[in-house]
Short mmCIF file of C-alpha atoms in Angstrom, two decimals:
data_model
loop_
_atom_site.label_atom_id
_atom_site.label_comp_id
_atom_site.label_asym_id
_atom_site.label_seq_id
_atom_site.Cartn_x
_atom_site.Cartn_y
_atom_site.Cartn_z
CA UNK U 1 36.28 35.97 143.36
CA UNK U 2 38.59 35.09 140.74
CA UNK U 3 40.34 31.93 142.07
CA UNK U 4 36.31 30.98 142.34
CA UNK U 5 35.69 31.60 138.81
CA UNK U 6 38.79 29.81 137.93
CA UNK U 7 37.55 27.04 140.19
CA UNK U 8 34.68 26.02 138.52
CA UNK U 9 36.09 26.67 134.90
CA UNK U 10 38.60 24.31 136.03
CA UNK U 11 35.53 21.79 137.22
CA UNK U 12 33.65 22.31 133.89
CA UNK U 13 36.96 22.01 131.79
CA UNK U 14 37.52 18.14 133.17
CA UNK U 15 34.21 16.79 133.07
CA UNK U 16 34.43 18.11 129.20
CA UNK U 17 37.47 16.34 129.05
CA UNK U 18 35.86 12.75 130.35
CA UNK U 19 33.09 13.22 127.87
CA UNK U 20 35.61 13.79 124.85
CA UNK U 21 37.77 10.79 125.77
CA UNK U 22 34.48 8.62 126.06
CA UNK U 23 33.93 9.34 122.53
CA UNK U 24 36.84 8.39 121.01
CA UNK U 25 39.03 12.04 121.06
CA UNK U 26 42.49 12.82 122.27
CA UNK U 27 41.62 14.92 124.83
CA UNK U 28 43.81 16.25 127.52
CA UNK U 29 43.38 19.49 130.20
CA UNK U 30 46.07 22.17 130.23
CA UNK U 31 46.32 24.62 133.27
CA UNK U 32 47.75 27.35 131.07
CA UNK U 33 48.42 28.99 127.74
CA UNK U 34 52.06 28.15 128.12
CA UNK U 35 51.37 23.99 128.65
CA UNK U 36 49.57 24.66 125.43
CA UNK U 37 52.16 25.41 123.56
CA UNK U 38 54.26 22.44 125.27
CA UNK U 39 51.49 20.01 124.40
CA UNK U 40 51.66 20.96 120.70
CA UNK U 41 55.38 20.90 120.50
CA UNK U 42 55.11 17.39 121.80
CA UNK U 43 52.72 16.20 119.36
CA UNK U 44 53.98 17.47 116.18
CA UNK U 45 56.85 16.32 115.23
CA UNK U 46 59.69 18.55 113.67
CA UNK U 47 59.49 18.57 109.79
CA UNK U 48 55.89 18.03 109.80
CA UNK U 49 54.05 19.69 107.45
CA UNK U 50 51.06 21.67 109.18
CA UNK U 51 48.36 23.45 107.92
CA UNK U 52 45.84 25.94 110.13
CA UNK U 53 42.02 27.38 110.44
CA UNK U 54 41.83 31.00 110.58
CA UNK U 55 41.64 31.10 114.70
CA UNK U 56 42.37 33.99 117.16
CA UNK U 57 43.17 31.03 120.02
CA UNK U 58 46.19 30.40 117.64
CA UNK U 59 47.36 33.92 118.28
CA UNK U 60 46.60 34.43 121.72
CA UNK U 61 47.66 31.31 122.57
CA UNK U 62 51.36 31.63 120.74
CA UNK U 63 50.76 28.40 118.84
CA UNK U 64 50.57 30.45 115.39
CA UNK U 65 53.79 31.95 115.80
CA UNK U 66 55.28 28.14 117.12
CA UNK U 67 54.09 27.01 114.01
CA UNK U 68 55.22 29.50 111.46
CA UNK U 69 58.97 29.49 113.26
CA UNK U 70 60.21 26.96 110.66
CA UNK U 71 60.53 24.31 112.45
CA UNK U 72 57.21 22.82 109.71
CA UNK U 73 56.32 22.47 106.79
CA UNK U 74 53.96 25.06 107.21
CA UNK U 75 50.93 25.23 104.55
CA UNK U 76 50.87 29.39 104.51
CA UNK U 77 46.77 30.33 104.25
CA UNK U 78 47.98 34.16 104.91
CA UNK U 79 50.39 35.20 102.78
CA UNK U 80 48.87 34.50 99.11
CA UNK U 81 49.02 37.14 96.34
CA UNK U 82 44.91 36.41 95.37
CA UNK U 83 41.98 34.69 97.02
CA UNK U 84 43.01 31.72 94.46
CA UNK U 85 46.09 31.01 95.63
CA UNK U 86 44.64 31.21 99.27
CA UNK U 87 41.83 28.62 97.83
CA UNK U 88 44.88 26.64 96.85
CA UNK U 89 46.53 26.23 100.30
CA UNK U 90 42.79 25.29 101.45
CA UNK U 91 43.16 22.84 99.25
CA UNK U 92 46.60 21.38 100.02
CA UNK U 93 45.35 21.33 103.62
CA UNK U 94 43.51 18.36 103.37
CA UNK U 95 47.09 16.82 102.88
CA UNK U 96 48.59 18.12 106.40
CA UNK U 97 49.95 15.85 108.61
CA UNK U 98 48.62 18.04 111.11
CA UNK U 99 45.78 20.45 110.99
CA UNK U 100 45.40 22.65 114.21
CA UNK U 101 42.73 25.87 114.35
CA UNK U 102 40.29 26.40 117.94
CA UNK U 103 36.86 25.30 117.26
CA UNK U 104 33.51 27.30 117.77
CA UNK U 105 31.70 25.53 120.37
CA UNK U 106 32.36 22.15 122.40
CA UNK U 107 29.56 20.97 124.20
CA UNK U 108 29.28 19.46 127.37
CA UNK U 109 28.48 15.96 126.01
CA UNK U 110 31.66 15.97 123.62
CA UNK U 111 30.18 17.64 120.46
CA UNK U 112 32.31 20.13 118.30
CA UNK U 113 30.06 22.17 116.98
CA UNK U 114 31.90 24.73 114.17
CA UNK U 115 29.78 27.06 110.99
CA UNK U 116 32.46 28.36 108.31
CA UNK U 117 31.96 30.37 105.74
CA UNK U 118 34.01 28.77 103.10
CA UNK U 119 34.34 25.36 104.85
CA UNK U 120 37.74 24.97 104.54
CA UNK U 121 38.26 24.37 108.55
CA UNK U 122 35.24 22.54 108.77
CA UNK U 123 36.08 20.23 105.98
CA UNK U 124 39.45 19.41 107.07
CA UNK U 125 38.52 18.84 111.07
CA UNK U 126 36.00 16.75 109.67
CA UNK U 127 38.15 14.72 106.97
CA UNK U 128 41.76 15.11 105.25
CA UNK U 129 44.51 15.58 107.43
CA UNK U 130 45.92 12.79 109.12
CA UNK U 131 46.02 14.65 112.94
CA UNK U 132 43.54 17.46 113.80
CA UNK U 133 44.58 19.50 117.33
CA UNK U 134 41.72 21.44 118.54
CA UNK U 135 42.98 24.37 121.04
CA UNK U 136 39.61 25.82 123.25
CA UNK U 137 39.37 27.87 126.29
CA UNK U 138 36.35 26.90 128.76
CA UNK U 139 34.33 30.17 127.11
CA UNK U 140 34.17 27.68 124.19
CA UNK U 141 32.01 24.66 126.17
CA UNK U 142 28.13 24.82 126.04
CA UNK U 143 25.57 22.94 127.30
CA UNK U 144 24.54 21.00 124.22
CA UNK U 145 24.25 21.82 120.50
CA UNK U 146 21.58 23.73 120.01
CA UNK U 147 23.66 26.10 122.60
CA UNK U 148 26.32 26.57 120.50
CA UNK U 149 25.30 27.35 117.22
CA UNK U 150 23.36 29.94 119.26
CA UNK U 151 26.73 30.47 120.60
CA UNK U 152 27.97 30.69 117.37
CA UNK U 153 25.31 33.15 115.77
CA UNK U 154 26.03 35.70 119.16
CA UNK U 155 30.08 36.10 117.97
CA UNK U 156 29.82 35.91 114.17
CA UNK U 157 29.27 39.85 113.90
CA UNK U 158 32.51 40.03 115.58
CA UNK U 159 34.29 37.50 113.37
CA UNK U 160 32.80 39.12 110.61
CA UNK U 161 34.01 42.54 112.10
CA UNK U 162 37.23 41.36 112.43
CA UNK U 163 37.40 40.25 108.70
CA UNK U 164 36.34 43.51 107.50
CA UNK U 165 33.48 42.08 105.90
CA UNK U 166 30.45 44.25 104.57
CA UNK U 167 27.63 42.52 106.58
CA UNK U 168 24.38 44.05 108.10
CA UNK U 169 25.81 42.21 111.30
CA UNK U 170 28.79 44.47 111.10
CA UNK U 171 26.44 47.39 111.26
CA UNK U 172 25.01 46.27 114.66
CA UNK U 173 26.26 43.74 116.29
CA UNK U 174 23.33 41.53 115.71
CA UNK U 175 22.96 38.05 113.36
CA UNK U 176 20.39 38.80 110.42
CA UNK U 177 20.75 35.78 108.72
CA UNK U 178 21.61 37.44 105.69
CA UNK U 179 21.63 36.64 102.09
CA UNK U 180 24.92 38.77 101.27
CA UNK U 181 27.67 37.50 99.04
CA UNK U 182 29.89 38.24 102.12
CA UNK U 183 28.46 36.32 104.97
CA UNK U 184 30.40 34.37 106.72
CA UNK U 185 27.85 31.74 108.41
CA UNK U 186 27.42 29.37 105.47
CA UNK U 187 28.26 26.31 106.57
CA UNK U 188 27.45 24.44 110.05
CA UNK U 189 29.13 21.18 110.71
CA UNK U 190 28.84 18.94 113.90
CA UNK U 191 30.88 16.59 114.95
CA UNK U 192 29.27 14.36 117.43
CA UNK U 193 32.33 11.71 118.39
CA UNK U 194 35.70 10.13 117.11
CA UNK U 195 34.65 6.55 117.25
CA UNK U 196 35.38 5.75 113.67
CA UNK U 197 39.19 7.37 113.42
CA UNK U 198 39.83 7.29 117.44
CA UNK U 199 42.68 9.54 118.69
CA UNK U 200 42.17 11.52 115.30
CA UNK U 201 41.36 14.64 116.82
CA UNK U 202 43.30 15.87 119.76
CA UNK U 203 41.21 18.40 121.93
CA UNK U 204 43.05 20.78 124.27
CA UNK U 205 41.41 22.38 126.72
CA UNK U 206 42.26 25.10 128.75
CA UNK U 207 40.17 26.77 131.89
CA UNK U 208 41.06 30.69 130.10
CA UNK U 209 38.94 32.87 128.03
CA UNK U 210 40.23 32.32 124.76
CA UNK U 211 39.17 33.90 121.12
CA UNK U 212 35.69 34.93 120.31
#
């Protein structure tokens, strides 16, 4: 049952990746977490400076920990004494040679569909850094766009969760498409190809189950 699964994530995965390329991305297909890693050592060079969007894939994946090893210039979003200084290193982002985080949704026809509650990540995929590396498992890839920010609206209360912020979707699991200071679905950005930057923004795929 599981090689079948595998199978067809695997099938879905590659035709993704033909649809990306045809737009303009970087795109390549990864069997595993660990060619991950391997695919982002090989594209960033040593000294680099690198900046990050809050992302569980970077976790799970290893790449977070790859990145903060010292072998970058890493632009450090976590470890900032106030939310200013953390607005700071948002800021200093947009000057990354490299800017890698997962994205929200990819859908079948090559779309990256991403909502943000500061826009920080969305900003920078979208415009600033010089390299953007986008890191999704096949759980990511939906059928087209109104699919994933449906997609998106079904795992905010677990981002949200997971942030420890004081949301009604916290309460039950559910989107309410509040009006809270603390929400965290504020801003929806959608970005349809690569044509005018090509190569720009390198999308990884891999047939796992990655992040929310």
């Amino acid at each position: 049952m599981e090689a079948i699964k595998r199978w067809h994530r695997e099938c879905v995965a590659k035709k993704t990746i033909q649809a990306l390329k045809d737009k303009g991305y970087n795109a390549v297909y990864v069997e595993n977490i660990e060619a991950v890693r391997a695919v982002v050592a090989s594209l960033i060079p040593q000294g680099a400076s690198v900046a990050v969007g809050g992302s569980m894939t970077l976790n799970e994946t290893g790449v977070l920990s790859d990145i903060q090893s010292g072998a970058y210039e890493f632009i450090d979003r976590y470890n900032q004494p106030s939310s200013e200084d953390m607005y700071e290193k948002f800021r200093e982002s947009y000057h990354a040679d490299f800017f890698v985080t997962s994205t929200n949704a990819i859908t079948k026809n090559g779309e990256l569909i991403n909502i943000d509650g500061t826009g920080n990540r969305t900003s920078a995929i979208e415009f600033g850094p010089k390299n953007v590396i986008v890191i999704a498992g096949t759980n990511k890839i939906v059928r087209d766009i109104n699919e994933g920010i449906v997609r998106v609206k079904q795992i905010a209360p677990m981002n949200a969760k997971r942030l420890n912020r004081q949301t009604p979707c916290t309460v039950d699991g559910q989107c309410h498409e509040c009006t809270c200071e603390q929400r965290i679905c504020n801003i929806t950005s959608i970005i349809h190809n690569c044509y005018r930057h090509p190569g720009r923004i390198t999308v990884i795929l891999v047939p796992e189950e990655l992040g929310y």
